[in-house]
């Protein structure tokens, strides 16, 4: 199979040769993989060099972006925590309870545009990327209005869920300051996926790094010098997210690399929203079911006979797992972009090869992290809290934590492959069956009936995650990539609209 260079036409928009070689996508990998004149080992070596280069410039900045976003939320919680125990509890509840719901919903719905933009870019339908991004922003903003209602009634909701009135009132005050953040999410995730589909990831990393410095300084001034407390801390977090959104938008408008894909605002953004909603809803369910699953595990731990110890040990393990998970999320984004681009370009061998390479790299990194957890199992808890009892409980959980880290080196990457292929609805069904049909019941039985405590809940989680991973591996293994190329072409043909005038 011989394919034309996909970015050759970018010369007309001042795309530099260096940019092409670094972030470019020109069918070279497919030509190498289909060249039967080369010996197998030499062909694989050349293909690995190409794929590793593409993965590095995609995954590394993506990992940085997700880590910095994670640190921004954690730093806000730390600033709030230094105001007092009540403020720490309130910010933790607002961040890890209410706010993470909006984050999961918006990020999940944004995955729909990830599928379409990735495949459209590979198919050289550049103008449609901007349309998809705007359409997703409109849809996420409408969803944001509904989420705002939940934020507005967060205090009675938290009281209904069993929180004390004092903590609920303080958490609600924190959550009110996060309302502008909802609509920053609605704009940021489509922009992020729009840029990732074109392998433009480094600018987002630079923007996030600078914003983190601004965020830390503003948080210190607003919380301690001006004295705005919890409300001020959350307002600064909202402002920081809007800084990221505005900076990324300015880059899109003025960068030569986006001149073909961003052609101004268009009325097409308001067309076909109902059909677009179906794909976005499937994406949201896929991610939210996974996010809520881990929140429910923490709630279950609070019902155990010794809830303090169970919560402490489980929260430390989930925090460690969360940090390592950020690396896998970066590879998730890379996998989605690579598979989507190759399918859109009609390169089945490149798509399947990319899946194998990105999964193998992520798996090896997760194994190294898992070994580190085992080696430092007896002291790892002291980074979070003192006490030999907690240290012993965490040490006891570390072998299971290591296994979870290994599984999380595979599962998120295959979920990224699913997004690149447009399998969101299928993965949503898999998540329901594995997490809620296997993981939660198994964890409840082991934790409560067999009195395994936190270890039983974690074992149940591992059972659900392992089953999900095995299913995704099997489905990916039996995938007919030539058929996926055809499906990508059909999907783009269905979603592409006639050209309409832009809004001036």
Short mmCIF file of C-alpha atoms in Angstrom, two decimals:
data_model
loop_
_atom_site.label_atom_id
_atom_site.label_comp_id
_atom_site.label_asym_id
_atom_site.label_seq_id
_atom_site.Cartn_x
_atom_site.Cartn_y
_atom_site.Cartn_z
CA UNK A 1 0.00 0.00 0.00
CA UNK A 2 1.48 3.35 -1.05
CA UNK A 3 0.18 6.51 0.56
CA UNK A 4 0.82 10.14 -0.28
CA UNK A 5 2.51 12.41 2.25
CA UNK A 6 -0.31 13.76 4.39
CA UNK A 7 1.25 17.06 5.31
CA UNK A 8 2.87 17.91 2.06
CA UNK A 9 0.14 20.46 1.32
CA UNK A 10 1.05 22.32 4.51
CA UNK A 11 3.82 24.12 2.68
CA UNK A 12 1.20 26.61 1.60
CA UNK A 13 0.54 27.56 5.20
CA UNK A 14 4.18 28.08 6.18
CA UNK A 15 4.59 24.74 7.95
CA UNK A 16 8.31 24.32 8.48
CA UNK A 17 10.18 21.17 7.48
CA UNK A 18 11.34 20.75 11.07
CA UNK A 19 7.74 20.78 12.27
CA UNK A 20 6.82 18.21 9.69
CA UNK A 21 9.56 15.84 10.75
CA UNK A 22 8.87 16.29 14.41
CA UNK A 23 5.11 16.18 14.53
CA UNK A 24 4.39 15.22 10.98
CA UNK A 25 2.39 12.38 9.68
CA UNK A 26 3.39 11.36 6.16
CA UNK A 27 2.64 7.66 5.70
CA UNK A 28 6.30 6.68 6.17
CA UNK A 29 5.44 4.05 8.79
CA UNK A 30 2.92 2.33 6.50
CA UNK A 31 5.44 2.24 3.65
CA UNK A 32 8.04 0.61 5.92
CA UNK A 33 5.59 -1.99 7.25
CA UNK A 34 4.38 -2.95 3.77
CA UNK A 35 7.86 -3.11 2.19
CA UNK A 36 8.38 -6.87 1.75
CA UNK A 37 11.78 -6.31 0.12
CA UNK A 38 13.28 -5.54 3.55
CA UNK A 39 14.19 -8.36 5.99
CA UNK A 40 11.68 -8.68 8.84
CA UNK A 41 14.01 -7.56 11.64
CA UNK A 42 15.28 -4.59 9.67
CA UNK A 43 11.70 -3.61 8.80
CA UNK A 44 10.64 -3.83 12.46
CA UNK A 45 13.67 -1.83 13.58
CA UNK A 46 12.96 0.97 11.14
CA UNK A 47 9.26 0.97 12.07
CA UNK A 48 10.10 1.13 15.79
CA UNK A 49 12.35 4.15 15.23
CA UNK A 50 9.52 6.03 13.50
CA UNK A 51 6.90 5.03 16.08
CA UNK A 52 9.08 5.79 19.11
CA UNK A 53 9.78 9.27 17.76
CA UNK A 54 6.09 9.99 17.22
CA UNK A 55 5.17 8.58 20.64
CA UNK A 56 7.81 10.60 22.48
CA UNK A 57 6.61 13.93 21.13
CA UNK A 58 3.01 12.97 21.89
CA UNK A 59 3.12 11.14 25.21
CA UNK A 60 5.78 13.10 27.10
CA UNK A 61 4.09 16.54 26.89
CA UNK A 62 0.67 14.93 27.51
CA UNK A 63 1.96 13.36 30.75
CA UNK A 64 3.30 16.78 31.81
CA UNK A 65 -0.06 18.44 31.12
CA UNK A 66 -2.07 15.93 33.15
CA UNK A 67 0.43 15.99 36.03
CA UNK A 68 0.40 19.80 36.19
CA UNK A 69 -3.41 19.89 36.16
CA UNK A 70 -3.35 17.34 38.99
CA UNK A 71 -0.86 19.45 40.96
CA UNK A 72 -2.97 22.60 40.47
CA UNK A 73 -5.97 21.00 42.19
CA UNK A 74 -3.78 19.50 44.93
CA UNK A 75 -2.07 22.84 45.62
CA UNK A 76 -5.46 24.53 46.03
CA UNK A 77 -6.36 21.84 48.55
CA UNK A 78 -3.06 22.42 50.38
CA UNK A 79 -3.57 26.20 50.56
CA UNK A 80 -7.07 25.60 51.92
CA UNK A 81 -5.81 22.99 54.39
CA UNK A 82 -3.45 25.48 56.03
CA UNK A 83 -6.47 27.60 56.98
CA UNK A 84 -7.69 24.86 59.33
CA UNK A 85 -9.03 21.32 59.61
CA UNK A 86 -12.54 22.37 58.58
CA UNK A 87 -11.21 24.07 55.46
CA UNK A 88 -9.11 21.01 54.60
CA UNK A 89 -12.13 18.73 54.92
CA UNK A 90 -14.27 21.14 52.91
CA UNK A 91 -11.77 21.54 50.06
CA UNK A 92 -11.13 17.78 49.96
CA UNK A 93 -14.85 17.11 49.76
CA UNK A 94 -15.36 19.80 47.13
CA UNK A 95 -12.40 18.67 45.03
CA UNK A 96 -12.73 14.91 45.32
CA UNK A 97 -16.52 14.75 45.52
CA UNK A 98 -18.34 17.48 43.58
CA UNK A 99 -15.58 18.82 41.32
CA UNK A 100 -14.32 15.45 40.08
CA UNK A 101 -17.86 14.70 38.87
CA UNK A 102 -17.74 17.71 36.52
CA UNK A 103 -14.17 16.90 35.45
CA UNK A 104 -15.06 13.30 34.56
CA UNK A 105 -18.24 14.30 32.75
CA UNK A 106 -16.60 17.04 30.67
CA UNK A 107 -13.44 15.05 29.89
CA UNK A 108 -15.57 12.05 28.91
CA UNK A 109 -17.83 14.07 26.63
CA UNK A 110 -14.74 15.68 25.10
CA UNK A 111 -13.50 12.25 24.02
CA UNK A 112 -16.07 12.25 21.22
CA UNK A 113 -14.26 15.07 19.46
CA UNK A 114 -11.00 13.14 20.03
CA UNK A 115 -12.27 10.32 17.79
CA UNK A 116 -13.56 12.61 15.05
CA UNK A 117 -10.64 15.06 15.03
CA UNK A 118 -8.03 12.28 15.02
CA UNK A 119 -9.60 10.49 12.08
CA UNK A 120 -10.40 13.70 10.16
CA UNK A 121 -6.79 14.84 10.47
CA UNK A 122 -5.51 11.53 9.16
CA UNK A 123 -7.96 11.77 6.24
CA UNK A 124 -6.76 15.33 5.47
CA UNK A 125 -10.21 16.82 6.11
CA UNK A 126 -8.52 19.64 7.98
CA UNK A 127 -11.36 22.15 8.00
CA UNK A 128 -13.64 19.77 9.89
CA UNK A 129 -11.39 19.75 12.97
CA UNK A 130 -12.36 23.32 13.85
CA UNK A 131 -16.04 22.51 13.27
CA UNK A 132 -15.88 19.45 15.55
CA UNK A 133 -14.09 21.45 18.26
CA UNK A 134 -16.73 24.21 18.20
CA UNK A 135 -19.60 21.72 18.14
CA UNK A 136 -18.17 19.91 21.15
CA UNK A 137 -17.69 23.22 23.00
CA UNK A 138 -21.33 24.16 22.43
CA UNK A 139 -22.51 20.78 23.66
CA UNK A 140 -20.24 20.76 26.73
CA UNK A 141 -21.33 24.31 27.60
CA UNK A 142 -24.98 23.20 27.56
CA UNK A 143 -24.04 20.30 29.83
CA UNK A 144 -22.20 22.80 32.02
CA UNK A 145 -25.47 24.63 32.70
CA UNK A 146 -26.94 21.43 34.14
CA UNK A 147 -23.79 20.83 36.22
CA UNK A 148 -24.03 24.41 37.56
CA UNK A 149 -27.40 23.53 39.09
CA UNK A 150 -25.74 20.64 40.97
CA UNK A 151 -23.02 23.02 42.20
CA UNK A 152 -25.63 25.55 43.33
CA UNK A 153 -27.40 22.92 45.46
CA UNK A 154 -24.20 21.24 46.68
CA UNK A 155 -24.87 22.02 50.36
CA UNK A 156 -28.24 20.21 50.66
CA UNK A 157 -26.88 17.40 48.45
CA UNK A 158 -23.90 16.87 50.77
CA UNK A 159 -26.13 16.97 53.86
CA UNK A 160 -28.43 14.40 52.23
CA UNK A 161 -25.39 12.16 51.62
CA UNK A 162 -24.61 12.20 55.35
CA UNK A 163 -22.05 15.01 55.71
CA UNK A 164 -22.24 17.30 58.73
CA UNK A 165 -23.94 20.65 58.19
CA UNK A 166 -20.77 22.56 59.09
CA UNK A 167 -18.57 20.70 56.58
CA UNK A 168 -21.31 20.78 53.92
CA UNK A 169 -21.67 24.57 54.26
CA UNK A 170 -17.91 25.13 53.99
CA UNK A 171 -17.60 22.72 51.04
CA UNK A 172 -20.48 24.48 49.28
CA UNK A 173 -18.67 27.82 49.65
CA UNK A 174 -15.60 26.24 48.03
CA UNK A 175 -17.70 24.72 45.24
CA UNK A 176 -19.38 28.07 44.43
CA UNK A 177 -15.97 29.43 43.46
CA UNK A 178 -15.53 26.50 41.06
CA UNK A 179 -18.60 27.35 38.94
CA UNK A 180 -16.54 29.35 36.36
CA UNK A 181 -14.24 26.31 36.13
CA UNK A 182 -17.13 24.23 34.71
CA UNK A 183 -17.24 26.35 31.57
CA UNK A 184 -13.43 26.45 31.38
CA UNK A 185 -13.62 22.64 31.21
CA UNK A 186 -16.25 22.95 28.47
CA UNK A 187 -13.84 24.99 26.35
CA UNK A 188 -10.55 23.37 27.37
CA UNK A 189 -11.19 19.70 26.61
CA UNK A 190 -12.36 20.22 22.99
CA UNK A 191 -9.40 22.58 22.43
CA UNK A 192 -7.04 20.05 23.97
CA UNK A 193 -8.32 17.18 21.81
CA UNK A 194 -8.27 19.45 18.71
CA UNK A 195 -4.57 20.16 19.29
CA UNK A 196 -3.68 16.59 20.24
CA UNK A 197 -5.23 15.25 17.02
CA UNK A 198 -2.63 17.31 15.12
CA UNK A 199 0.19 16.13 17.41
CA UNK A 200 0.41 19.63 18.88
CA UNK A 201 1.01 18.80 22.54
CA UNK A 202 4.12 20.68 23.69
CA UNK A 203 2.47 24.15 23.65
CA UNK A 204 -0.19 22.93 26.11
CA UNK A 205 2.59 21.66 28.40
CA UNK A 206 4.37 25.04 28.32
CA UNK A 207 1.12 26.91 28.93
CA UNK A 208 0.19 24.63 31.86
CA UNK A 209 3.66 24.99 33.43
CA UNK A 210 3.54 28.80 33.32
CA UNK A 211 -0.06 28.81 34.58
CA UNK A 212 0.92 26.63 37.55
CA UNK A 213 3.46 29.28 38.64
CA UNK A 214 0.83 32.02 38.29
CA UNK A 215 -1.68 29.85 40.15
CA UNK A 216 0.63 29.30 43.13
CA UNK A 217 1.42 33.01 43.43
CA UNK A 218 -2.22 34.13 43.09
CA UNK A 219 -3.39 31.49 45.57
CA UNK A 220 -0.91 32.72 48.17
CA UNK A 221 -1.95 36.35 47.66
CA UNK A 222 -5.71 35.75 47.58
CA UNK A 223 -5.91 33.20 50.41
CA UNK A 224 -3.38 34.63 52.89
CA UNK A 225 -2.79 38.30 52.00
CA UNK A 226 -6.27 39.37 50.90
CA UNK A 227 -7.94 36.83 53.19
CA UNK A 228 -10.62 35.48 50.85
CA UNK A 229 -10.25 31.99 52.34
CA UNK A 230 -11.94 28.96 50.77
CA UNK A 231 -13.95 30.95 48.25
CA UNK A 232 -10.83 32.80 47.10
CA UNK A 233 -8.84 29.58 46.74
CA UNK A 234 -11.43 27.99 44.46
CA UNK A 235 -11.89 31.22 42.47
CA UNK A 236 -8.15 31.28 41.74
CA UNK A 237 -8.35 27.67 40.53
CA UNK A 238 -11.19 28.65 38.16
CA UNK A 239 -9.17 31.65 36.94
CA UNK A 240 -6.12 29.45 36.31
CA UNK A 241 -8.16 27.11 34.12
CA UNK A 242 -9.45 30.08 32.12
CA UNK A 243 -5.86 31.30 31.63
CA UNK A 244 -5.04 27.90 30.11
CA UNK A 245 -8.11 28.08 27.83
CA UNK A 246 -7.41 31.62 26.60
CA UNK A 247 -3.69 30.94 26.02
CA UNK A 248 -4.43 27.79 24.01
CA UNK A 249 -7.06 29.62 21.95
CA UNK A 250 -4.60 32.44 21.16
CA UNK A 251 -2.08 29.81 20.04
CA UNK A 252 -4.67 28.19 17.74
CA UNK A 253 -5.64 31.51 16.14
CA UNK A 254 -2.11 32.76 15.51
CA UNK A 255 -0.08 29.57 14.93
CA UNK A 256 0.67 28.65 11.29
CA UNK A 257 0.30 25.00 12.29
CA UNK A 258 -3.44 25.50 12.90
CA UNK A 259 -4.20 27.65 9.86
CA UNK A 260 -5.71 24.78 7.88
CA UNK A 261 -7.66 23.33 10.81
CA UNK A 262 -8.96 26.57 12.36
CA UNK A 263 -10.94 28.66 9.87
CA UNK A 264 -12.96 30.82 12.26
CA UNK A 265 -16.31 30.48 13.99
CA UNK A 266 -19.06 28.87 11.93
CA UNK A 267 -22.78 28.16 12.17
CA UNK A 268 -21.96 24.50 11.59
CA UNK A 269 -21.11 24.33 15.30
CA UNK A 270 -24.85 24.47 16.05
CA UNK A 271 -25.89 21.78 13.56
CA UNK A 272 -26.20 18.06 14.21
CA UNK A 273 -25.98 18.50 17.98
CA UNK A 274 -28.41 15.66 18.77
CA UNK A 275 -26.35 13.07 16.86
CA UNK A 276 -23.13 14.53 18.28
CA UNK A 277 -24.65 14.23 21.76
CA UNK A 278 -25.08 10.45 21.36
CA UNK A 279 -21.37 9.93 20.70
CA UNK A 280 -20.46 12.39 23.50
CA UNK A 281 -22.82 10.69 25.96
CA UNK A 282 -21.24 7.29 25.26
CA UNK A 283 -17.80 8.83 25.84
CA UNK A 284 -18.95 10.44 29.09
CA UNK A 285 -20.46 7.20 30.38
CA UNK A 286 -17.27 5.32 29.50
CA UNK A 287 -15.12 7.62 31.67
CA UNK A 288 -17.61 8.51 34.42
CA UNK A 289 -18.38 4.87 35.23
CA UNK A 290 -14.67 4.35 35.86
CA UNK A 291 -14.29 7.56 37.92
CA UNK A 292 -17.36 6.88 40.06
CA UNK A 293 -16.21 3.30 40.63
CA UNK A 294 -13.12 4.41 42.53
CA UNK A 295 -15.15 6.97 44.53
CA UNK A 296 -17.55 4.21 45.58
CA UNK A 297 -14.61 2.08 46.73
CA UNK A 298 -13.56 4.86 49.12
CA UNK A 299 -17.14 5.12 50.42
CA UNK A 300 -17.16 1.35 51.01
CA UNK A 301 -13.92 1.62 52.99
CA UNK A 302 -15.65 4.10 55.30
CA UNK A 303 -18.21 1.42 56.22
CA UNK A 304 -15.60 -1.13 57.38
CA UNK A 305 -15.21 -2.01 61.10
CA UNK A 306 -12.06 0.17 61.43
CA UNK A 307 -12.87 2.94 58.96
CA UNK A 308 -10.02 5.33 59.88
CA UNK A 309 -7.27 2.82 59.22
CA UNK A 310 -9.04 1.47 56.12
CA UNK A 311 -9.53 4.96 54.68
CA UNK A 312 -5.95 6.03 55.46
CA UNK A 313 -4.34 2.96 53.87
CA UNK A 314 -6.69 2.91 50.89
CA UNK A 315 -6.36 6.65 50.20
CA UNK A 316 -2.54 6.45 50.29
CA UNK A 317 -2.58 3.55 47.83
CA UNK A 318 -5.08 5.26 45.51
CA UNK A 319 -2.99 8.47 45.59
CA UNK A 320 0.17 6.57 44.60
CA UNK A 321 -1.77 4.73 41.92
CA UNK A 322 -3.19 8.07 40.73
CA UNK A 323 0.26 9.60 40.23
CA UNK A 324 1.46 6.61 38.19
CA UNK A 325 -1.88 6.60 36.37
CA UNK A 326 -1.10 10.08 35.00
CA UNK A 327 1.71 8.50 32.95
CA UNK A 328 -0.71 5.97 31.48
CA UNK A 329 -3.19 8.78 30.72
CA UNK A 330 -0.47 10.45 28.65
CA UNK A 331 -0.03 7.23 26.68
CA UNK A 332 -3.84 7.01 26.45
CA UNK A 333 -3.87 10.34 24.60
CA UNK A 334 -0.95 9.26 22.41
CA UNK A 335 -2.65 5.96 21.53
CA UNK A 336 -5.89 7.72 20.63
CA UNK A 337 -4.13 10.22 18.36
CA UNK A 338 -1.90 7.67 16.66
CA UNK A 339 -4.70 5.17 15.98
CA UNK A 340 -7.17 7.85 14.89
CA UNK A 341 -4.67 9.47 12.53
CA UNK A 342 -3.64 6.18 10.93
CA UNK A 343 -7.21 4.93 10.49
CA UNK A 344 -8.28 8.23 8.95
CA UNK A 345 -5.32 8.05 6.57
CA UNK A 346 -6.20 4.49 5.54
CA UNK A 347 -3.13 2.87 7.12
CA UNK A 348 -4.30 -0.34 8.87
CA UNK A 349 -0.83 -1.82 9.46
CA UNK A 350 0.41 1.41 11.04
CA UNK A 351 -2.64 1.55 13.32
CA UNK A 352 -2.16 -2.01 14.59
CA UNK A 353 1.61 -1.52 14.97
CA UNK A 354 1.06 1.67 16.98
CA UNK A 355 -1.28 -0.20 19.34
CA UNK A 356 1.36 -2.85 20.07
CA UNK A 357 4.19 -0.36 20.59
CA UNK A 358 2.36 2.13 22.83
CA UNK A 359 0.90 -0.67 24.97
CA UNK A 360 4.30 -2.34 25.36
CA UNK A 361 6.04 0.93 26.35
CA UNK A 362 3.35 1.85 28.88
CA UNK A 363 3.42 -1.67 30.31
CA UNK A 364 7.21 -1.62 30.80
CA UNK A 365 7.07 1.73 32.61
CA UNK A 366 4.27 0.48 34.88
CA UNK A 367 6.29 -2.66 35.74
CA UNK A 368 9.23 -0.47 36.81
CA UNK A 369 6.87 1.61 39.01
CA UNK A 370 5.35 -1.57 40.47
CA UNK A 371 8.80 -2.93 41.39
CA UNK A 372 9.62 0.40 43.10
CA UNK A 373 6.41 0.12 45.16
CA UNK A 374 7.36 -3.39 46.30
CA UNK A 375 10.93 -2.35 47.19
CA UNK A 376 9.77 0.66 49.28
CA UNK A 377 6.58 -0.93 50.63
CA UNK A 378 7.58 -0.55 54.30
CA UNK A 379 8.39 3.17 54.14
CA UNK A 380 6.22 4.51 51.33
CA UNK A 381 3.39 5.62 53.64
CA UNK A 382 5.65 8.01 55.59
CA UNK A 383 5.57 10.41 52.64
CA UNK A 384 1.90 10.98 53.49
CA UNK A 385 1.53 10.42 57.22
CA UNK A 386 3.32 9.05 60.28
CA UNK A 387 2.42 6.04 62.38
CA UNK A 388 3.53 2.43 62.29
CA UNK A 389 -0.01 1.06 62.16
CA UNK A 390 -0.81 2.89 58.90
CA UNK A 391 2.63 1.95 57.52
CA UNK A 392 1.95 -1.72 58.22
CA UNK A 393 -1.50 -1.52 56.60
CA UNK A 394 -0.09 0.16 53.48
CA UNK A 395 2.77 -2.35 53.31
CA UNK A 396 0.21 -5.14 53.42
CA UNK A 397 -1.67 -3.57 50.49
CA UNK A 398 1.44 -2.84 48.39
CA UNK A 399 1.54 -6.19 46.49
CA UNK A 400 -2.04 -5.53 45.37
CA UNK A 401 -1.14 -1.90 44.61
CA UNK A 402 1.76 -3.12 42.44
CA UNK A 403 -0.57 -5.42 40.51
CA UNK A 404 -3.04 -2.55 40.04
CA UNK A 405 -0.23 -0.35 38.68
CA UNK A 406 0.72 -3.04 36.15
CA UNK A 407 -2.90 -3.40 34.99
CA UNK A 408 -3.20 0.39 34.76
CA UNK A 409 -0.23 0.35 32.42
CA UNK A 410 -2.35 -1.55 29.90
CA UNK A 411 -6.03 -0.71 30.47
CA UNK A 412 -5.91 3.12 29.93
CA UNK A 413 -3.86 2.69 26.75
CA UNK A 414 -6.39 0.24 25.30
CA UNK A 415 -9.16 2.68 26.29
CA UNK A 416 -7.28 5.29 24.24
CA UNK A 417 -7.23 2.84 21.32
CA UNK A 418 -11.00 2.44 21.77
CA UNK A 419 -11.46 6.22 21.58
CA UNK A 420 -9.28 6.39 18.45
CA UNK A 421 -11.48 3.73 16.85
CA UNK A 422 -14.78 5.18 18.10
CA UNK A 423 -15.69 2.22 20.35
CA UNK A 424 -16.86 4.36 23.29
CA UNK A 425 -20.30 2.76 23.56
CA UNK A 426 -18.81 -0.74 23.63
CA UNK A 427 -16.29 0.20 26.34
CA UNK A 428 -19.11 1.77 28.38
CA UNK A 429 -20.89 -1.62 28.42
CA UNK A 430 -17.63 -3.35 29.36
CA UNK A 431 -17.13 -0.89 32.24
CA UNK A 432 -20.63 -1.51 33.57
CA UNK A 433 -20.18 -5.28 33.52
CA UNK A 434 -16.63 -5.41 34.88
CA UNK A 435 -16.76 -2.66 37.50
CA UNK A 436 -20.34 -2.86 38.73
CA UNK A 437 -21.13 -6.47 37.87
CA UNK A 438 -17.84 -7.96 39.13
CA UNK A 439 -15.61 -5.46 40.95
CA UNK A 440 -18.03 -3.91 43.46
CA UNK A 441 -19.90 -7.11 44.41
CA UNK A 442 -16.63 -9.06 44.72
CA UNK A 443 -15.03 -6.31 46.81
CA UNK A 444 -18.08 -6.07 49.08
CA UNK A 445 -18.18 -9.84 49.66
CA UNK A 446 -14.43 -10.10 50.33
CA UNK A 447 -14.28 -6.94 52.42
CA UNK A 448 -17.36 -7.47 54.60
CA UNK A 449 -18.50 -11.11 54.47
CA UNK A 450 -15.02 -12.68 54.51
CA UNK A 451 -13.68 -9.85 56.71
CA UNK A 452 -10.70 -9.04 54.46
CA UNK A 453 -11.26 -5.32 55.07
CA UNK A 454 -9.53 -2.83 52.76
CA UNK A 455 -7.59 -5.67 51.13
CA UNK A 456 -10.87 -7.34 50.14
CA UNK A 457 -12.21 -4.12 48.57
CA UNK A 458 -8.94 -3.71 46.66
CA UNK A 459 -9.06 -7.35 45.51
CA UNK A 460 -12.54 -6.74 44.15
CA UNK A 461 -11.30 -3.69 42.27
CA UNK A 462 -8.46 -5.74 40.83
CA UNK A 463 -10.90 -8.43 39.72
CA UNK A 464 -13.01 -5.90 37.81
CA UNK A 465 -9.97 -4.15 36.30
CA UNK A 466 -8.36 -7.46 35.30
CA UNK A 467 -11.54 -8.63 33.56
CA UNK A 468 -11.84 -5.28 31.74
CA UNK A 469 -8.19 -5.46 30.65
CA UNK A 470 -8.54 -9.03 29.35
CA UNK A 471 -11.65 -8.11 27.34
CA UNK A 472 -9.98 -5.04 25.80
CA UNK A 473 -6.84 -7.06 24.95
CA UNK A 474 -8.93 -9.74 23.27
CA UNK A 475 -11.08 -7.29 21.32
CA UNK A 476 -7.99 -5.38 20.17
CA UNK A 477 -6.24 -8.63 19.21
CA UNK A 478 -9.10 -9.84 16.99
CA UNK A 479 -9.74 -6.43 15.42
CA UNK A 480 -9.82 -6.34 11.63
CA UNK A 481 -7.89 -3.12 11.05
CA UNK A 482 -8.80 -2.98 7.36
CA UNK A 483 -12.45 -2.93 8.43
CA UNK A 484 -11.70 -0.19 10.98
CA UNK A 485 -10.25 1.92 8.17
CA UNK A 486 -13.52 1.50 6.27
CA UNK A 487 -15.54 2.38 9.39
CA UNK A 488 -13.45 5.52 9.89
CA UNK A 489 -14.15 6.61 6.31
CA UNK A 490 -17.88 6.01 6.80
CA UNK A 491 -17.87 7.93 10.08
CA UNK A 492 -16.13 10.94 8.54
CA UNK A 493 -18.45 10.87 5.54
CA UNK A 494 -21.44 10.85 7.90
CA UNK A 495 -20.17 13.70 10.08
CA UNK A 496 -18.76 15.97 7.38
CA UNK A 497 -21.04 18.86 6.53
CA UNK A 498 -21.20 21.15 3.56
CA UNK A 499 -19.11 24.26 3.89
CA UNK A 500 -20.95 27.20 5.41
CA UNK A 501 -19.80 30.78 5.89
CA UNK A 502 -17.90 31.62 9.05
CA UNK A 503 -19.19 34.09 11.65
CA UNK A 504 -17.43 37.40 11.31
#
